[in-house]
mmCIF file of C-alpha atoms in Angstrom:
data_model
loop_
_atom_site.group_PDB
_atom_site.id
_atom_site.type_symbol
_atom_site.label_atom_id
_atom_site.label_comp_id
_atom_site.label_asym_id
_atom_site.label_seq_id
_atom_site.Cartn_x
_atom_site.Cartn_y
_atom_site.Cartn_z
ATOM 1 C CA UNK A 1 11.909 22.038 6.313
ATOM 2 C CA UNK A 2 9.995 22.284 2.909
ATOM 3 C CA UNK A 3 12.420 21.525 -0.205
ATOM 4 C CA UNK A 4 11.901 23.396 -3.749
ATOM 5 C CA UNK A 5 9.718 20.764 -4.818
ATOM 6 C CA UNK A 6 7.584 19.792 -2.015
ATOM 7 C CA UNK A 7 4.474 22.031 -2.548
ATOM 8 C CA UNK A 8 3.309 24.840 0.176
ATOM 9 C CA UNK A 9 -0.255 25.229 0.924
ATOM 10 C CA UNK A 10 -0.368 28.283 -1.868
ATOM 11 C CA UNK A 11 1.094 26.038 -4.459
ATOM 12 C CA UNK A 12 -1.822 23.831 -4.155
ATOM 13 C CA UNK A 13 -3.836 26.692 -5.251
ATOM 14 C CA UNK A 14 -2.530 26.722 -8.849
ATOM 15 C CA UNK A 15 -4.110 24.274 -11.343
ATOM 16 C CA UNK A 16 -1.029 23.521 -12.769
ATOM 17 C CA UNK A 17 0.883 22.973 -9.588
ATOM 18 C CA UNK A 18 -1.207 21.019 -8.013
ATOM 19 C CA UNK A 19 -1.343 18.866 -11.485
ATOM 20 C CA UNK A 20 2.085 18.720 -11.273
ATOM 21 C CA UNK A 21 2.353 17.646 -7.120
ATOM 22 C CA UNK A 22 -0.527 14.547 -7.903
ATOM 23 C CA UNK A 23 1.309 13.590 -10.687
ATOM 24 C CA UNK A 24 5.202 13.237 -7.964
ATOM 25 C CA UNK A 25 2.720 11.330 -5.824
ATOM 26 C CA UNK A 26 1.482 8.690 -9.100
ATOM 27 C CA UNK A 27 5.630 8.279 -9.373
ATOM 28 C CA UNK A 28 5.924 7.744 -6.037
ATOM 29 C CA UNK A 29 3.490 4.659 -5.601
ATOM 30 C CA UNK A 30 4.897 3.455 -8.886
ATOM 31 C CA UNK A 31 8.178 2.982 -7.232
ATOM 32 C CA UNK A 32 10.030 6.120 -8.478
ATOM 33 C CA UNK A 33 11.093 8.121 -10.958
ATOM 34 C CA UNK A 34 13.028 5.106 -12.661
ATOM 35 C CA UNK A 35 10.271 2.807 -12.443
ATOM 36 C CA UNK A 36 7.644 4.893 -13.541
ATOM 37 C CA UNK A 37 9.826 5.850 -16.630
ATOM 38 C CA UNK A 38 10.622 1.941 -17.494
ATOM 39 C CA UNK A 39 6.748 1.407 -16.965
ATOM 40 C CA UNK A 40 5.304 4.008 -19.072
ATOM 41 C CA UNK A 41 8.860 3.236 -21.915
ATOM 42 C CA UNK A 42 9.876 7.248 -21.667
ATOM 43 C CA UNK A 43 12.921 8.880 -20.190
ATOM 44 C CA UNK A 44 14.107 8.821 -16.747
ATOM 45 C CA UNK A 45 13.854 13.172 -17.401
ATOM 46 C CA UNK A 46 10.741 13.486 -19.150
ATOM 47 C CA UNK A 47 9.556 11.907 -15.359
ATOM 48 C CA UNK A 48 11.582 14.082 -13.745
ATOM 49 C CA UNK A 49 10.087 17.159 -15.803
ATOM 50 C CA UNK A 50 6.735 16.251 -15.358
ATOM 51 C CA UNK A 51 6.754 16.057 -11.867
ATOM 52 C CA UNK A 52 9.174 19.411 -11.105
ATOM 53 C CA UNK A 53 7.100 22.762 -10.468
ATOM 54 C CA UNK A 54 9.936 24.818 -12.328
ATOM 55 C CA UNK A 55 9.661 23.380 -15.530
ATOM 56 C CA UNK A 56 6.839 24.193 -18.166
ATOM 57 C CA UNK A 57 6.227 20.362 -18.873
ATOM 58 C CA UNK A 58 2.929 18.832 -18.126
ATOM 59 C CA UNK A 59 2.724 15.094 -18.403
ATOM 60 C CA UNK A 60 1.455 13.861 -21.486
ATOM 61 C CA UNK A 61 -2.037 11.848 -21.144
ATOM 62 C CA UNK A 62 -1.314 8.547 -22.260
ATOM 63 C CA UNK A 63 1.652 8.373 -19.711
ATOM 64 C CA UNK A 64 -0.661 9.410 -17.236
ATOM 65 C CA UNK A 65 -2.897 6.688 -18.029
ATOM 66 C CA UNK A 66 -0.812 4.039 -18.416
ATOM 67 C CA UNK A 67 0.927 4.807 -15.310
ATOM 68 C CA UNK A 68 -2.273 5.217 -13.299
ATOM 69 C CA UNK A 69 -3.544 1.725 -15.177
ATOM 70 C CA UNK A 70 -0.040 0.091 -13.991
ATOM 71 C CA UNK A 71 -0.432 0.926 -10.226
ATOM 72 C CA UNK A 72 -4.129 0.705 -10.201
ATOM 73 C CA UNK A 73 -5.118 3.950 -8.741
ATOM 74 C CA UNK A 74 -6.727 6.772 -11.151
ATOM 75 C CA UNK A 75 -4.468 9.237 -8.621
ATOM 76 C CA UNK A 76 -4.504 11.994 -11.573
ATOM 77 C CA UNK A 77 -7.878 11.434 -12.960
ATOM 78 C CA UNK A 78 -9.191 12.588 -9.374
ATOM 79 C CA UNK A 79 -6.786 15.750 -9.349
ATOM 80 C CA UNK A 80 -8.514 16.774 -12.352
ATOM 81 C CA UNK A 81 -12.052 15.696 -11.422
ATOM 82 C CA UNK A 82 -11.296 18.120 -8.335
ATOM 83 C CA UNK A 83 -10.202 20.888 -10.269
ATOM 84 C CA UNK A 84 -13.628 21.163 -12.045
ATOM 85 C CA UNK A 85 -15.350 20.196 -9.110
ATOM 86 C CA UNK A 86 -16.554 17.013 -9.196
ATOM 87 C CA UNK A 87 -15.778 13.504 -7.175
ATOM 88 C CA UNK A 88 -14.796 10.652 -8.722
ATOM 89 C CA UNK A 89 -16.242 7.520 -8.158
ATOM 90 C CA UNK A 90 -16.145 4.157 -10.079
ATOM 91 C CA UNK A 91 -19.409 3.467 -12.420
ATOM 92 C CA UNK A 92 -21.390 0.541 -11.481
ATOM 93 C CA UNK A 93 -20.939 -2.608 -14.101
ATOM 94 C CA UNK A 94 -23.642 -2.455 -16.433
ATOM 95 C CA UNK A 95 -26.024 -5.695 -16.868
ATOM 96 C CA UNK A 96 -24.436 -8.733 -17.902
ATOM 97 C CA UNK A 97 -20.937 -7.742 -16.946
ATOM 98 C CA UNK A 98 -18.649 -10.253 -15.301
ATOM 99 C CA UNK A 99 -18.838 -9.231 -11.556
ATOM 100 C CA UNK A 100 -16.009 -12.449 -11.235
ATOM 101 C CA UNK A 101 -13.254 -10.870 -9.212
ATOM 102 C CA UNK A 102 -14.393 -7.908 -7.766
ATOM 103 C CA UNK A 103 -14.760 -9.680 -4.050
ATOM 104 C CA UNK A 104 -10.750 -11.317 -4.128
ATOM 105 C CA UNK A 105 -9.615 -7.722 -3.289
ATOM 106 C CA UNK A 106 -11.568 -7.564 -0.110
ATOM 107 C CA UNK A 107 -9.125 -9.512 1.342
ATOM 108 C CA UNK A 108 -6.642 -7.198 0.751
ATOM 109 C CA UNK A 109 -8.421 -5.324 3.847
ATOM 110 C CA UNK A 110 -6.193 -7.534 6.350
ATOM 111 C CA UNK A 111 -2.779 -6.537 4.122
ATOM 112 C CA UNK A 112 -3.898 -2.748 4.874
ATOM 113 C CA UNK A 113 -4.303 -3.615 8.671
ATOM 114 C CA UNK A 114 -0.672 -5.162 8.322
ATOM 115 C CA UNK A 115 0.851 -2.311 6.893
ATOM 116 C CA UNK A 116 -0.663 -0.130 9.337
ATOM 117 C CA UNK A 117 0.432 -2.527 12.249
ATOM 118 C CA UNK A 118 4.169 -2.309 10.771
ATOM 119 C CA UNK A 119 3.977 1.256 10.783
ATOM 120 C CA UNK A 120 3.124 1.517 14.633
ATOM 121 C CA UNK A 121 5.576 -0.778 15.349
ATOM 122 C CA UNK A 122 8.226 1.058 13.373
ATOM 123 C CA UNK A 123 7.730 3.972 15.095
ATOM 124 C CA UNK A 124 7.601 2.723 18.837
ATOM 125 C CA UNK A 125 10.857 1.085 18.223
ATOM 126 C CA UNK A 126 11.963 4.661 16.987
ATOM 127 C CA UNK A 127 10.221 5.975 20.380
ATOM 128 C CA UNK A 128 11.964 3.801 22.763
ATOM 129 C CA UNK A 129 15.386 3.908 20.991
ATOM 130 C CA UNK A 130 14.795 8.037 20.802
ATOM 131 C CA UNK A 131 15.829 8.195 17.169
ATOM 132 C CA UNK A 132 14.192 8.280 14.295
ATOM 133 C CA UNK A 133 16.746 6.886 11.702
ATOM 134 C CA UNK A 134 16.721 6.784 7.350
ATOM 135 C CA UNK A 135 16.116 3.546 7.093
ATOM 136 C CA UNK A 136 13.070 3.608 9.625
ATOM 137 C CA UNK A 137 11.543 6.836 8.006
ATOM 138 C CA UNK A 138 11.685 4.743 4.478
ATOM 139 C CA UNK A 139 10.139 1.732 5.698
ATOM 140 C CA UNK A 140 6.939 3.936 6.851
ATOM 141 C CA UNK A 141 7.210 5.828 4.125
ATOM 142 C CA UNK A 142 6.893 2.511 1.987
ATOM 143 C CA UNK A 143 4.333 1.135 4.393
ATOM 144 C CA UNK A 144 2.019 4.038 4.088
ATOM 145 C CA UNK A 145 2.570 4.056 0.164
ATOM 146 C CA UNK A 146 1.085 0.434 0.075
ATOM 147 C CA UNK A 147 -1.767 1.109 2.514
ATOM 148 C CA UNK A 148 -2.964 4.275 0.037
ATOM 149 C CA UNK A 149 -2.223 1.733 -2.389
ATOM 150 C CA UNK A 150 -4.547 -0.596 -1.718
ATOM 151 C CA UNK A 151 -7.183 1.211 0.563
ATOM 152 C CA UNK A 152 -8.001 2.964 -2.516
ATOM 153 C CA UNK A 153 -8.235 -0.081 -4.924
ATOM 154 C CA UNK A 154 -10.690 -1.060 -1.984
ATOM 155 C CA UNK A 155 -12.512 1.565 -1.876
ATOM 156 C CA UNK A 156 -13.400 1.593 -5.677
ATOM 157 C CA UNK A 157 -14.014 -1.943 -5.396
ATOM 158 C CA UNK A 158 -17.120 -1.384 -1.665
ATOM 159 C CA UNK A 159 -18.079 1.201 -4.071
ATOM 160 C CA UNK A 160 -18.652 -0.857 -7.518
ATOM 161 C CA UNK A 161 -20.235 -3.726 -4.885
ATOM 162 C CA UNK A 162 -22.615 -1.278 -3.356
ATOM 163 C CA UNK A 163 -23.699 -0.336 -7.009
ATOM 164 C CA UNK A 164 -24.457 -4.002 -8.065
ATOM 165 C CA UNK A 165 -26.115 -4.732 -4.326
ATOM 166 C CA UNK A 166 -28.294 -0.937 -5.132
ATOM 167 C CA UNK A 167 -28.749 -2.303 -8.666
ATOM 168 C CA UNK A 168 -30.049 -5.911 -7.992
ATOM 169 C CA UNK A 169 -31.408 -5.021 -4.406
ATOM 170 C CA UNK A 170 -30.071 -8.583 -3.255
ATOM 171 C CA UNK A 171 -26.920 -9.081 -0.813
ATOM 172 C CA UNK A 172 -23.307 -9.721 -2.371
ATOM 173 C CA UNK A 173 -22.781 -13.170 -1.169
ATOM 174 C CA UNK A 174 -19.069 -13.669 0.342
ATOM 175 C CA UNK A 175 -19.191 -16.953 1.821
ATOM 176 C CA UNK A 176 -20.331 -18.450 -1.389
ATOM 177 C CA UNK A 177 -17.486 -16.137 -3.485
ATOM 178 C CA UNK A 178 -15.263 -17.123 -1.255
ATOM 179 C CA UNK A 179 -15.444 -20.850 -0.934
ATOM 180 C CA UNK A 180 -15.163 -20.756 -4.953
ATOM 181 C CA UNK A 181 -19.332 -20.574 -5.378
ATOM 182 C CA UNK A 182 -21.477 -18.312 -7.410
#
């Protein structure tokens, strides 16, 4: 059962809607509407506002951004790319610029195959005890918030690796990166 504020497939056909729904899921993976409103230092309603398809408010841009800077995930950013048809994909470092860092979230690939390992586990327990219960629903619900998460700050960083590897037509080195080298 679909509640008021849970879009349907025609909702995500308005601009505004649809602005609206990316915006619930940026609160979501920031923990909340009280999180994201101590994050971002606005109220606990201007949140609620923002993200509720009956009221006129549209999130302001520097909340946005903050919000999308605190989580790490430009959720919004590629909602409005979308809208005016175009992807969104991170630039590649320009020459010179610190490429330091950019390989210590590949690790991060074994925390995604965690999550996802948590999740199947959650819900064969739920299987063989024929109930699915709150507190199981939450915990995938969290698990699959942290495996969007980070899959995505993954992807942008394969995609800012391929750029350098396209740019300088040499391999990116891990065993070297990771061993503390280069």
């Amino acid at each position: 059962m679909r509640t008021k504020c849970e879009p349907s497939d025609a909702d995500l056909t308005d601009p505004v809607l649809k602005i609206k729904h990316a915006f619930r899921m940026l609160v979501k993976q920031a923990g909340g509407v009280e999180a994201a409103a101590a994050e971002v230092g606005i109220s606990i309603a201007s949140i609620s506002n923002y993200t509720n398809p009956n009221k006129p408010d549209q999130v302001r841009v520097d909340v946005m951004h903050a919000l999308e800077r605190a989580i790490g995930d430009p959720v919004m950013l590629r909602v409005l790319a979308d809208l005016h048809g175009f992807e969104l994909t991170p630039k590649a470092p320009a020459d010179g610029d610190d490429h330091q860092g950019l390989d210590i979230h590949l690790p991060d690939s074994m925390d995604v195959t965690l999550k996802a390992a948590e999740i199947g586990q959650a819900l064969a327990d739920a299987i063989e005890r024929g109930v699915m219960t709150e507190e199981t629903a939450l915990r995938i619900e969290d698990r699959c918030g942290r495996i969007v998460s980070r899959a995505v700050k993954m992807r942008d960083v394969a995609a800012r690796i391929r750029a350098i590897v396209k740019k300088s037509r040499k391999p990116w080195s891990l065993r070297a990166r990771v061993k503390g080298g280069e």
